[in-house]
PDB file of C-alpha atoms in Angstrom:
ATOM      1  CA  MET Q 199     -20.364   1.726 -30.609  1.00 63.00           C
ATOM      2  CA  SER Q 200     -23.674   0.394 -29.279  1.00 75.00           C
ATOM      3  CA  LYS Q 201     -24.686   0.822 -25.676  1.00 83.00           C
ATOM      4  CA  ASN Q 202     -24.159  -2.004 -23.156  1.00 89.00           C
ATOM      5  CA  GLN Q 203     -20.985  -3.136 -24.854  1.00 90.00           C
ATOM      6  CA  ILE Q 204     -17.444  -3.147 -23.490  1.00 92.00           C
ATOM      7  CA  CYS Q 205     -15.913   0.204 -24.600  1.00 92.00           C
ATOM      8  CA  HIS Q 206     -12.705   0.575 -22.630  1.00 92.00           C
ATOM      9  CA  PHE Q 207     -10.389  -1.144 -20.075  1.00 93.00           C
ATOM     10  CA  GLU Q 208      -8.078   0.110 -17.354  1.00 93.00           C
ATOM     11  CA  ILE Q 209      -5.104  -1.602 -15.754  1.00 94.00           C
ATOM     12  CA  GLY Q 210      -3.890  -0.186 -12.415  1.00 93.00           C
ATOM     13  CA  VAL Q 211      -0.074  -0.239 -11.913  1.00 93.00           C
ATOM     14  CA  LYS Q 212       2.508   1.343  -9.731  1.00 91.00           C
ATOM     15  CA  ASP Q 213       4.872   2.244 -12.603  1.00 90.00           C
ATOM     16  CA  THR Q 214       3.208   3.224 -15.887  1.00 90.00           C
ATOM     17  CA  ARG Q 215       6.457   3.317 -17.877  1.00 90.00           C
ATOM     18  CA  LYS Q 216       7.423  -0.202 -16.830  1.00 92.00           C
ATOM     19  CA  ALA Q 217       3.903  -1.492 -17.530  1.00 93.00           C
ATOM     20  CA  ALA Q 218       3.765   0.291 -20.906  1.00 92.00           C
ATOM     21  CA  GLU Q 219       7.007  -1.342 -21.944  1.00 93.00           C
ATOM     22  CA  PHE Q 220       5.705  -4.775 -20.918  1.00 95.00           C
ATOM     23  CA  TYR Q 221       2.358  -4.528 -22.762  1.00 93.00           C
ATOM     24  CA  SER Q 222       3.784  -2.916 -25.803  1.00 92.00           C
ATOM     25  CA  GLN Q 223       6.370  -5.639 -26.191  1.00 94.00           C
ATOM     26  CA  LEU Q 224       3.939  -8.430 -25.275  1.00 94.00           C
ATOM     27  CA  PHE Q 225       1.055  -7.401 -27.567  1.00 92.00           C
ATOM     28  CA  ASP Q 226       2.647  -4.860 -29.955  1.00 91.00           C
ATOM     29  CA  TRP Q 227       0.280  -2.199 -28.661  1.00 91.00           C
ATOM     30  CA  ASN Q 228       1.041   1.509 -29.229  1.00 87.00           C
ATOM     31  CA  MET Q 229       1.383   3.661 -26.074  1.00 90.00           C
ATOM     32  CA  GLU Q 230       0.916   7.393 -25.671  1.00 84.00           C
ATOM     33  CA  PRO Q 231       0.492   9.739 -22.728  1.00 78.00           C
ATOM     34  CA  ARG Q 232      -3.140  10.353 -21.813  1.00 68.00           C
ATOM     35  CA  PRO Q 233      -4.215  13.848 -22.788  1.00 61.00           C
ATOM     36  CA  GLY Q 234      -4.270  16.155 -19.774  1.00 57.00           C
ATOM     37  CA  ALA Q 235      -2.208  13.733 -17.602  1.00 53.00           C
ATOM     38  CA  SER Q 236       0.867  15.258 -15.978  1.00 50.00           C
ATOM     39  CA  ALA Q 237       4.016  13.376 -15.087  1.00 47.00           C
ATOM     40  CA  SER Q 238       4.872  12.697 -11.456  1.00 47.00           C
ATOM     41  CA  GLU Q 239       8.157  11.239 -10.259  1.00 49.00           C
ATOM     42  CA  GLY Q 240       9.274  10.581 -13.828  1.00 53.00           C
ATOM     43  CA  SER Q 241       6.363   8.359 -14.738  1.00 58.00           C
ATOM     44  CA  PRO Q 242       3.085   9.682 -16.206  1.00 68.00           C
ATOM     45  CA  PRO Q 243       0.010   8.818 -14.102  1.00 75.00           C
ATOM     46  CA  ALA Q 244      -1.828   7.460 -17.170  1.00 82.00           C
ATOM     47  CA  ILE Q 245      -0.808   6.080 -20.553  1.00 85.00           C
ATOM     48  CA  MET Q 246      -3.260   5.226 -23.286  1.00 86.00           C
ATOM     49  CA  MET Q 247      -2.955   1.837 -24.952  1.00 84.00           C
ATOM     50  CA  ARG Q 248      -3.988   1.570 -28.590  1.00 86.00           C
ATOM     51  CA  THR Q 249      -4.698  -2.114 -29.260  1.00 83.00           C
ATOM     52  CA  GLY Q 250      -5.460  -1.805 -32.937  1.00 81.00           C
ATOM     53  CA  GLY Q 251      -9.071  -2.929 -32.352  1.00 79.00           C
ATOM     54  CA  ASP Q 252     -12.309  -1.155 -31.455  1.00 84.00           C
ATOM     55  CA  VAL Q 253     -11.615  -1.233 -27.671  1.00 89.00           C
ATOM     56  CA  GLY Q 254      -8.549   0.480 -26.214  1.00 88.00           C
ATOM     57  CA  GLY Q 255      -7.537   1.107 -22.674  1.00 91.00           C
ATOM     58  CA  HIS Q 256      -5.123   2.853 -20.338  1.00 89.00           C
ATOM     59  CA  LEU Q 257      -2.566   2.171 -17.682  1.00 92.00           C
ATOM     60  CA  ASN Q 258      -3.195   4.195 -14.552  1.00 86.00           C
ATOM     61  CA  ALA Q 259      -1.119   4.926 -11.469  1.00 87.00           C
ATOM     62  CA  LEU Q 260      -3.454   6.203  -8.799  1.00 82.00           C
ATOM     63  CA  GLY Q 261      -0.653   6.905  -6.333  1.00 81.00           C
ATOM     64  CA  HIS Q 262      -2.591   5.016  -3.649  1.00 81.00           C
ATOM     65  CA  GLU Q 263      -4.258   1.660  -3.114  1.00 82.00           C
ATOM     66  CA  PRO Q 264      -5.431  -0.156  -5.050  1.00 80.00           C
ATOM     67  CA  HIS Q 265      -2.313  -0.286  -7.140  1.00 83.00           C
ATOM     68  CA  ASN Q 266      -2.979  -3.472  -9.075  1.00 91.00           C
ATOM     69  CA  TYR Q 267      -6.422  -3.875 -10.627  1.00 92.00           C
ATOM     70  CA  THR Q 268      -8.132  -4.475 -13.938  1.00 94.00           C
ATOM     71  CA  ILE Q 269     -11.490  -2.963 -14.883  1.00 95.00           C
ATOM     72  CA  PHE Q 270     -13.498  -3.067 -18.038  1.00 95.00           C
ATOM     73  CA  TYR Q 271     -16.032  -0.344 -18.803  1.00 95.00           C
ATOM     74  CA  ILE Q 272     -19.489  -0.780 -20.287  1.00 96.00           C
ATOM     75  CA  LEU Q 273     -20.937   2.017 -22.466  1.00 95.00           C
ATOM     76  CA  VAL Q 274     -24.293   3.141 -21.024  1.00 97.00           C
ATOM     77  CA  ASP Q 275     -26.759   5.947 -21.812  1.00 95.00           C
ATOM     78  CA  ASP Q 276     -26.852   7.236 -18.226  1.00 96.00           C
ATOM     79  CA  VAL Q 277     -24.241   6.527 -15.548  1.00 97.00           C
ATOM     80  CA  ALA Q 278     -26.505   7.518 -12.628  1.00 97.00           C
ATOM     81  CA  ALA Q 279     -29.298   5.305 -13.944  1.00 97.00           C
ATOM     82  CA  ALA Q 280     -26.837   2.356 -14.307  1.00 97.00           C
ATOM     83  CA  ILE Q 281     -25.742   2.852 -10.684  1.00 98.00           C
ATOM     84  CA  SER Q 282     -29.377   2.860  -9.509  1.00 98.00           C
ATOM     85  CA  ARG Q 283     -30.176  -0.242 -11.435  1.00 98.00           C
ATOM     86  CA  ALA Q 284     -27.077  -1.989 -10.094  1.00 98.00           C
ATOM     87  CA  GLU Q 285     -28.053  -1.049  -6.520  1.00 98.00           C
ATOM     88  CA  SER Q 286     -31.636  -2.394  -7.089  1.00 98.00           C
ATOM     89  CA  LEU Q 287     -30.058  -5.721  -8.184  1.00 98.00           C
ATOM     90  CA  GLY Q 288     -27.808  -6.001  -5.096  1.00 98.00           C
ATOM     91  CA  GLY Q 289     -24.784  -4.164  -6.372  1.00 97.00           C
ATOM     92  CA  SER Q 290     -23.171  -1.057  -4.968  1.00 98.00           C
ATOM     93  CA  ARG Q 291     -21.488   2.119  -6.115  1.00 98.00           C
ATOM     94  CA  LEU Q 292     -17.753   2.369  -5.361  1.00 96.00           C
ATOM     95  CA  VAL Q 293     -16.628   5.427  -7.292  1.00 94.00           C
ATOM     96  CA  GLY Q 294     -18.428   8.264  -9.051  1.00 91.00           C
ATOM     97  CA  PRO Q 295     -20.084   9.312 -11.112  1.00 97.00           C
ATOM     98  CA  LEU Q 296     -17.027  11.406 -12.006  1.00 95.00           C
ATOM     99  CA  PRO Q 297     -16.366  13.414 -15.124  1.00 92.00           C
ATOM    100  CA  VAL Q 298     -13.546  12.618 -17.595  1.00 87.00           C
ATOM    101  CA  PRO Q 299     -12.682  16.089 -18.887  1.00 85.00           C
ATOM    102  CA  GLY Q 300     -13.427  16.419 -22.590  1.00 85.00           C
ATOM    103  CA  SER Q 301     -14.808  12.878 -22.780  1.00 87.00           C
ATOM    104  CA  GLY Q 302     -17.679  11.783 -20.550  1.00 92.00           C
ATOM    105  CA  THR Q 303     -18.614  10.411 -17.167  1.00 96.00           C
ATOM    106  CA  PHE Q 304     -17.690   7.156 -15.406  1.00 96.00           C
ATOM    107  CA  ALA Q 305     -18.377   5.186 -12.232  1.00 98.00           C
ATOM    108  CA  TRP Q 306     -17.237   1.913 -10.649  1.00 96.00           C
ATOM    109  CA  ILE Q 307     -19.888  -0.567  -9.545  1.00 98.00           C
ATOM    110  CA  LYS Q 308     -19.419  -3.664  -7.430  1.00 97.00           C
ATOM    111  CA  ASP Q 309     -21.617  -6.651  -8.251  1.00 97.00           C
ATOM    112  CA  PRO Q 310     -23.127  -8.858  -5.533  1.00 96.00           C
ATOM    113  CA  GLU Q 311     -20.167 -11.223  -5.859  1.00 95.00           C
ATOM    114  CA  GLY Q 312     -17.613  -8.479  -5.231  1.00 95.00           C
ATOM    115  CA  ASN Q 313     -16.397  -7.948  -8.796  1.00 95.00           C
ATOM    116  CA  VAL Q 314     -15.814  -4.357  -9.877  1.00 96.00           C
ATOM    117  CA  ILE Q 315     -16.795  -3.043 -13.314  1.00 97.00           C
ATOM    118  CA  GLY Q 316     -16.931   0.427 -14.770  1.00 97.00           C
ATOM    119  CA  VAL Q 317     -19.835   2.180 -16.530  1.00 98.00           C
ATOM    120  CA  TYR Q 318     -19.162   5.078 -18.886  1.00 96.00           C
ATOM    121  CA  THR Q 319     -21.110   7.483 -21.061  1.00 96.00           C
ATOM    122  CA  HIS Q 320     -19.874  10.019 -23.593  1.00 90.00           C
ATOM    123  CA  GLN Q 321     -20.538  13.728 -23.175  1.00 85.00           C
TER     124      GLN Q 321
END
């Protein structure tokens, strides 16, 4: 996948099992537990969604606010550089950079209008 393209999406929910059932039935997506995620209160904190296309996503239960959100991630060469560029353009860093074990690094950025997007790079 080329840089600066949408590479992943995340949907925040309170109940990953309930949301997985909804999205799998609505769009015929395959669901599987995210590797390394442990179950809490009977519902895994994250479930991967396989859409059948190039871009997949995951359902995520943070266990705290915000519970309901949707974020898409842009593939970048350098997460820290993307944050710096966003800040120079009037945006701000909300989360990260944080490692995704065995995968890469991500951060959430807020644009000048208040929209939140993610940036991600592979290891």
